[in-house]
Amino acid sequence: MNKLKAIDQETIKVLNQKKIIQLLYRNKQMTKQDISKALQISIPTVISNVKELIEQGFLDEAGVGESSGGRKPTIVRFLPDSRYSFGVCITKDQVRIILTNLNFDIIDESSFYMTEQSDNLKNLISRIKEETDSILNTNDIPIDKLLGIGFSLPGTVDEKNLLLENAPNLKLKNINFKDFQCNFQFPLFIENEANASAYAESFINFNGIISSLVFISITEGIGTGVIIGDNLYKGHNKRAGEFGHMTIIKDGERCNCGKRGCWELYASKKALINEYTKKFNKLDMNLNDFLELTKRDLEAKKILNNYIDYVAEGIKNIILMLDPRNIIIGGELPSNYKTLIETDLKKKIFQENSFYDEEECKISFSNLQGNASVFGAVLLPMGKLFYLTEKVI
Ligand SMILES: [Zn+2]
């Protein structure tokens, strides 16, 4: 009985400390009195927990605030440079590595293109290890300040067992990342790239985002991350949200996954590039240039319109299935993508839609400027610090 009580006390202390860290992360600095009011925990409890968090380096005392009678209250400040985290985003073409502090300020970064040699995952991880060592040396960051390294991967992921189950666009299956843990002196985490992006959107854009959202990551393929009731929904086999592979055209084109007519064959970035390259026969025209062309060329506009039809069809299906409050579109998209498709896309989704109107499901574009996936990777090791409960259901 006494043992149970002791465990409960310890759990409460950990929870209180997480709540204080999260509150100060959002507010940067507060008096102990205000922390007590905001979290509804007693002042002596705040004082003892803040003392421990100061000892661990997360907070410091930064002067005194205005008094409302009596002693002036002490201000406590969040120290974002108390810990750091690595995020690695692996796509078919590129690997990007960033180091951030707890404020998601990018301290340093490095990227390289995938070559045939890096197809071998062992070589790839060795290269990533070299880059992280070099970043730590250059920035003089001690290992004990590192929370870990998070990998954002384009495939289905069992995050608990560190297993990348299936990544058709990387042609990888059943890769156990536990085998790579020995390369790093800090904990390793993995997650699907769209799930990681959804984490980042819901955590970093905390104030604007409701607890139910679907992040649609448009890259070489399409990945989706589903947040329900503030948790990442992964389902029984941890494969939920593979909407990129829902059938949009029966007996359509053959997909890397083995099925036919998958949504990503018609609505991904690659799908749009394939379409305009066929028509205009210009292999060197990038997506940005093509999108600009749609402003003055009818043929180009027609291709874009057709593409938006497919994007809209998929989103309509997702809304019907999940009824999310927010849908956020992101991935590897040029800046003019949003400007040139947003109005038409919303029209196609909500016109003649007897189930939903624009107010009921907010469609927006990620404002993390292509960083959602890599910020989500950085957030994986930080989870233990910030999250009160496990975030996967
Ligand atoms: Zn598919």
Tab-separated table of N, CA and C in Angstrom, residues 112-202:
chain	number	residue	atom	x	y	z
A	112	PHE	N	22.151	16.246	-47.599
A	112	PHE	CA	22.855	15.676	-48.752
A	112	PHE	C	21.869	14.907	-49.620
A	113	TYR	N	22.218	14.773	-50.887
A	113	TYR	CA	21.346	14.053	-51.810
A	113	TYR	C	21.578	12.558	-51.693
A	114	MET	N	20.523	11.810	-51.926
A	114	MET	CA	20.641	10.359	-51.926
A	114	MET	C	21.408	9.950	-53.184
A	115	THR	N	22.398	9.075	-53.018
A	115	THR	CA	23.106	8.544	-54.173
A	115	THR	C	22.876	7.040	-54.174
A	116	GLU	N	23.412	6.372	-55.183
A	116	GLU	CA	23.222	4.913	-55.210
A	116	GLU	C	23.844	4.266	-53.982
A	117	GLN	N	24.981	4.874	-53.547
A	117	GLN	CA	25.668	4.334	-52.375
A	117	GLN	C	24.804	4.443	-51.122
A	118	SER	N	24.063	5.569	-51.059
A	118	SER	CA	23.277	5.750	-49.834
A	118	SER	C	22.009	4.900	-49.856
A	119	ASP	N	21.751	4.185	-50.979
A	119	ASP	CA	20.663	3.208	-51.005
A	119	ASP	C	20.878	2.148	-49.936
A	120	ASN	N	22.162	1.901	-49.646
A	120	ASN	CA	22.487	0.984	-48.572
A	120	ASN	C	22.287	1.734	-47.253
A	121	LEU	N	21.333	1.284	-46.464
A	121	LEU	CA	20.932	2.037	-45.275
A	121	LEU	C	22.062	2.154	-44.256
A	122	LYS	N	22.915	1.140	-44.193
A	122	LYS	CA	24.050	1.192	-43.248
A	122	LYS	C	24.957	2.375	-43.589
A	123	ASN	N	25.251	2.530	-44.885
A	123	ASN	CA	26.087	3.659	-45.314
A	123	ASN	C	25.405	4.977	-44.994
A	124	LEU	N	24.100	4.984	-45.211
A	124	LEU	CA	23.330	6.212	-44.995
A	124	LEU	C	23.403	6.635	-43.523
A	125	ILE	N	23.221	5.660	-42.633
A	125	ILE	CA	23.256	5.975	-41.191
A	125	ILE	C	24.666	6.420	-40.784
A	126	SER	N	25.697	5.777	-41.341
A	126	SER	CA	27.080	6.200	-41.044
A	126	SER	C	27.293	7.647	-41.456
A	127	ARG	N	26.755	7.989	-42.623
A	127	ARG	CA	26.901	9.374	-43.098
A	127	ARG	C	26.178	10.346	-42.152
A	128	ILE	N	24.980	9.943	-41.709
A	128	ILE	CA	24.216	10.791	-40.784
A	128	ILE	C	24.974	10.951	-39.466
A	129	LYS	N	25.578	9.864	-39.013
A	129	LYS	CA	26.384	9.893	-37.780
A	129	LYS	C	27.542	10.900	-37.926
A	130	GLU	N	28.224	10.858	-39.093
A	130	GLU	CA	29.322	11.814	-39.322
A	130	GLU	C	28.820	13.244	-39.247
A	131	GLU	N	27.657	13.485	-39.884
A	131	GLU	CA	27.099	14.847	-39.910
A	131	GLU	C	26.717	15.305	-38.498
A	132	THR	N	26.100	14.419	-37.711
A	132	THR	CA	25.679	14.837	-36.360
A	132	THR	C	26.916	15.098	-35.483
A	133	ASP	N	27.952	14.258	-35.626
A	133	ASP	CA	29.197	14.496	-34.859
A	133	ASP	C	29.772	15.860	-35.199
A	134	SER	N	29.805	16.149	-36.485
A	134	SER	CA	30.388	17.406	-36.931
A	134	SER	C	29.575	18.604	-36.405
A	135	ILE	N	28.235	18.479	-36.432
A	135	ILE	CA	27.382	19.567	-35.922
A	135	ILE	C	27.622	19.775	-34.416
A	136	LEU	N	27.731	18.673	-33.674
A	136	LEU	CA	27.952	18.793	-32.226
A	136	LEU	C	29.302	19.445	-31.934
A	137	ASN	N	30.331	19.053	-32.712
A	137	ASN	CA	31.663	19.647	-32.517
A	137	ASN	C	31.672	21.122	-32.838
A	138	THR	N	31.120	21.459	-34.014
A	138	THR	CA	31.124	22.854	-34.459
A	138	THR	C	30.423	23.759	-33.453
A	139	ASN	N	29.326	23.251	-32.886
A	139	ASN	CA	28.534	24.102	-32.004
A	139	ASN	C	28.848	23.891	-30.522
A	140	ASP	N	29.856	23.036	-30.286
A	140	ASP	CA	30.335	22.821	-28.924
A	140	ASP	C	29.205	22.414	-27.971
A	141	ILE	N	28.432	21.407	-28.391
A	141	ILE	CA	27.297	20.963	-27.574
A	141	ILE	C	27.638	19.641	-26.891
A	142	PRO	N	27.609	19.600	-25.560
A	142	PRO	CA	27.926	18.337	-24.872
A	142	PRO	C	26.829	17.299	-25.060
A	143	ILE	N	27.240	16.025	-25.136
A	143	ILE	CA	26.306	14.924	-25.380
A	143	ILE	C	25.168	14.900	-24.345
A	144	ASP	N	25.484	15.240	-23.082
A	144	ASP	CA	24.435	15.118	-22.056
A	144	ASP	C	23.313	16.152	-22.214
A	145	LYS	N	23.502	17.095	-23.122
A	145	LYS	CA	22.404	18.047	-23.376
A	145	LYS	C	21.521	17.592	-24.545
A	146	LEU	N	21.877	16.447	-25.136
A	146	LEU	CA	21.127	15.919	-26.275
A	146	LEU	C	19.999	15.012	-25.799
A	147	LEU	N	18.760	15.322	-26.184
A	147	LEU	CA	17.644	14.460	-25.800
A	147	LEU	C	17.571	13.225	-26.684
A	148	GLY	N	18.073	13.362	-27.913
A	148	GLY	CA	18.028	12.214	-28.809
A	148	GLY	C	17.997	12.633	-30.265
A	149	ILE	N	17.767	11.629	-31.119
A	149	ILE	CA	17.681	11.881	-32.564
A	149	ILE	C	16.378	11.249	-33.078
A	150	GLY	N	15.572	12.038	-33.784
A	150	GLY	CA	14.315	11.532	-34.320
A	150	GLY	C	14.398	11.430	-35.838
A	151	PHE	N	13.900	10.323	-36.383
A	151	PHE	CA	13.888	10.131	-37.841
A	151	PHE	C	12.454	10.215	-38.357
A	152	SER	N	12.256	11.009	-39.376
A	152	SER	CA	10.969	11.120	-40.037
A	152	SER	C	11.070	10.363	-41.355
A	153	LEU	N	10.237	9.306	-41.513
A	153	LEU	CA	10.434	8.368	-42.627
A	153	LEU	C	9.185	8.225	-43.500
A	154	PRO	N	9.374	8.096	-44.816
A	154	PRO	CA	8.206	7.987	-45.698
A	154	PRO	C	7.667	6.560	-45.799
A	155	GLY	N	7.071	6.062	-44.722
A	155	GLY	CA	6.529	4.703	-44.754
A	155	GLY	C	5.794	4.389	-43.473
A	156	THR	N	5.272	3.152	-43.368
A	156	THR	CA	4.574	2.770	-42.127
A	156	THR	C	5.619	2.391	-41.078
A	157	VAL	N	5.375	2.883	-39.858
A	157	VAL	CA	6.380	2.782	-38.809
A	157	VAL	C	5.751	2.242	-37.531
A	158	ASP	N	6.397	1.234	-36.912
A	158	ASP	CA	6.045	0.823	-35.557
A	158	ASP	C	7.045	1.535	-34.642
A	159	GLU	N	6.599	2.666	-34.085
A	159	GLU	CA	7.540	3.546	-33.362
A	159	GLU	C	8.053	2.902	-32.085
A	160	LYS	N	7.229	2.042	-31.464
A	160	LYS	CA	7.639	1.411	-30.193
A	160	LYS	C	8.789	0.446	-30.425
A	161	ASN	N	8.690	-0.349	-31.498
A	161	ASN	CA	9.718	-1.349	-31.783
A	161	ASN	C	10.775	-0.854	-32.767
A	162	LEU	N	10.740	0.440	-33.059
A	162	LEU	CA	11.704	1.065	-33.980
A	162	LEU	C	11.778	0.339	-35.330
A	163	LEU	N	10.615	-0.037	-35.835
A	163	LEU	CA	10.569	-0.799	-37.073
A	163	LEU	C	9.967	0.024	-38.218
A	164	LEU	N	10.742	0.181	-39.279
A	164	LEU	CA	10.185	0.769	-40.502
A	164	LEU	C	9.618	-0.403	-41.289
A	165	GLU	N	8.276	-0.495	-41.344
A	165	GLU	CA	7.666	-1.705	-41.907
A	165	GLU	C	7.668	-1.731	-43.430
A	166	ASN	N	7.249	-0.597	-44.008
A	166	ASN	CA	7.115	-0.594	-45.467
A	166	ASN	C	7.228	0.830	-45.994
A	167	ALA	N	8.245	1.066	-46.794
A	167	ALA	CA	8.412	2.389	-47.412
A	167	ALA	C	8.565	2.190	-48.919
A	168	PRO	N	7.423	2.065	-49.645
A	168	PRO	CA	7.488	1.719	-51.068
A	168	PRO	C	8.352	2.686	-51.882
A	169	ASN	N	8.285	3.983	-51.566
A	169	ASN	CA	9.042	4.936	-52.382
A	169	ASN	C	10.552	4.901	-52.125
A	170	LEU	N	10.950	4.279	-50.993
A	170	LEU	CA	12.385	4.087	-50.739
A	170	LEU	C	12.789	2.648	-51.058
A	171	LYS	N	11.786	1.847	-51.449
A	171	LYS	CA	11.987	0.405	-51.702
A	171	LYS	C	12.600	-0.291	-50.481
A	172	LEU	N	12.087	0.049	-49.292
A	172	LEU	CA	12.571	-0.572	-48.050
A	172	LEU	C	11.429	-1.254	-47.325
A	173	LYS	N	11.740	-2.410	-46.722
A	173	LYS	CA	10.729	-3.157	-45.968
A	173	LYS	C	11.372	-3.757	-44.719
A	174	ASN	N	10.602	-3.750	-43.602
A	174	ASN	CA	11.042	-4.374	-42.353
A	174	ASN	C	12.476	-4.027	-41.955
A	175	ILE	N	12.729	-2.740	-41.806
A	175	ILE	CA	14.055	-2.294	-41.368
A	175	ILE	C	13.987	-2.011	-39.871
A	176	ASN	N	14.859	-2.688	-39.109
A	176	ASN	CA	14.859	-2.504	-37.658
A	176	ASN	C	15.871	-1.417	-37.274
A	177	PHE	N	15.375	-0.275	-36.839
A	177	PHE	CA	16.269	0.828	-36.482
A	177	PHE	C	16.983	0.589	-35.153
A	178	LYS	N	16.569	-0.457	-34.394
A	178	LYS	CA	17.322	-0.800	-33.175
A	178	LYS	C	18.771	-1.119	-33.553
A	179	ASP	N	18.958	-1.676	-34.761
A	179	ASP	CA	20.310	-2.016	-35.219
A	179	ASP	C	21.190	-0.778	-35.377
A	180	PHE	N	20.567	0.393	-35.489
A	180	PHE	CA	21.359	1.614	-35.709
A	180	PHE	C	21.573	2.408	-34.423
A	181	GLN	N	20.888	1.990	-33.348
A	181	GLN	CA	21.004	2.722	-32.078
A	181	GLN	C	22.471	2.823	-31.635
A	182	CYS	N	23.259	1.740	-31.871
A	182	CYS	CA	24.651	1.728	-31.404
A	182	CYS	C	25.510	2.800	-32.088
A	183	ASN	N	25.030	3.366	-33.180
A	183	ASN	CA	25.787	4.424	-33.855
A	183	ASN	C	25.748	5.741	-33.075
A	184	PHE	N	24.733	5.896	-32.239
A	184	PHE	CA	24.536	7.197	-31.581
A	184	PHE	C	24.634	7.045	-30.063
A	185	GLN	N	25.139	8.096	-29.417
A	185	GLN	CA	25.269	8.051	-27.951
A	185	GLN	C	24.034	8.607	-27.259
A	186	PHE	N	22.969	8.779	-28.006
A	186	PHE	CA	21.725	9.308	-27.427
A	186	PHE	C	20.563	8.535	-28.034
A	187	PRO	N	19.379	8.549	-27.372
A	187	PRO	CA	18.267	7.705	-27.837
A	187	PRO	C	17.785	8.032	-29.255
A	188	LEU	N	17.368	6.972	-29.936
A	188	LEU	CA	16.915	7.110	-31.321
A	188	LEU	C	15.396	6.865	-31.393
A	189	PHE	N	14.696	7.675	-32.171
A	189	PHE	CA	13.251	7.550	-32.331
A	189	PHE	C	12.915	7.572	-33.817
A	190	ILE	N	11.798	6.909	-34.187
A	190	ILE	CA	11.364	7.002	-35.588
A	190	ILE	C	9.852	7.232	-35.647
A	191	GLU	N	9.416	7.848	-36.735
A	191	GLU	CA	7.982	8.024	-36.964
A	191	GLU	C	7.757	8.252	-38.459
A	192	ASN	N	6.585	7.956	-38.899
A	192	ASN	CA	6.188	8.235	-40.281
A	192	ASN	C	6.206	9.755	-40.516
A	193	GLU	N	6.601	10.180	-41.715
A	193	GLU	CA	6.821	11.619	-41.932
A	193	GLU	C	5.551	12.469	-41.819
A	194	ALA	N	4.425	11.931	-42.271
A	194	ALA	CA	3.188	12.722	-42.161
A	194	ALA	C	2.712	12.772	-40.707
A	195	ASN	N	2.919	11.659	-39.967
A	195	ASN	CA	2.587	11.665	-38.543
A	195	ASN	C	3.456	12.669	-37.801
A	196	ALA	N	4.749	12.664	-38.134
A	196	ALA	CA	5.675	13.614	-37.498
A	196	ALA	C	5.223	15.048	-37.800
A	197	SER	N	4.808	15.301	-39.035
A	197	SER	CA	4.342	16.646	-39.411
A	197	SER	C	3.103	17.031	-38.615
A	198	ALA	N	2.197	16.057	-38.434
A	198	ALA	CA	0.977	16.338	-37.668
A	198	ALA	C	1.321	16.672	-36.219
A	199	TYR	N	2.280	15.942	-35.646
A	199	TYR	CA	2.767	16.271	-34.292
A	199	TYR	C	3.245	17.723	-34.244
A	200	ALA	N	4.100	18.058	-35.207
A	200	ALA	CA	4.704	19.397	-35.208
A	200	ALA	C	3.623	20.468	-35.315
A	201	GLU	N	2.668	20.271	-36.216
A	201	GLU	CA	1.601	21.271	-36.385
A	201	GLU	C	0.811	21.428	-35.093
A	202	SER	N	0.445	20.316	-34.455
A	202	SER	CA	-0.414	20.431	-33.285
A	202	SER	C	0.361	20.955	-32.083
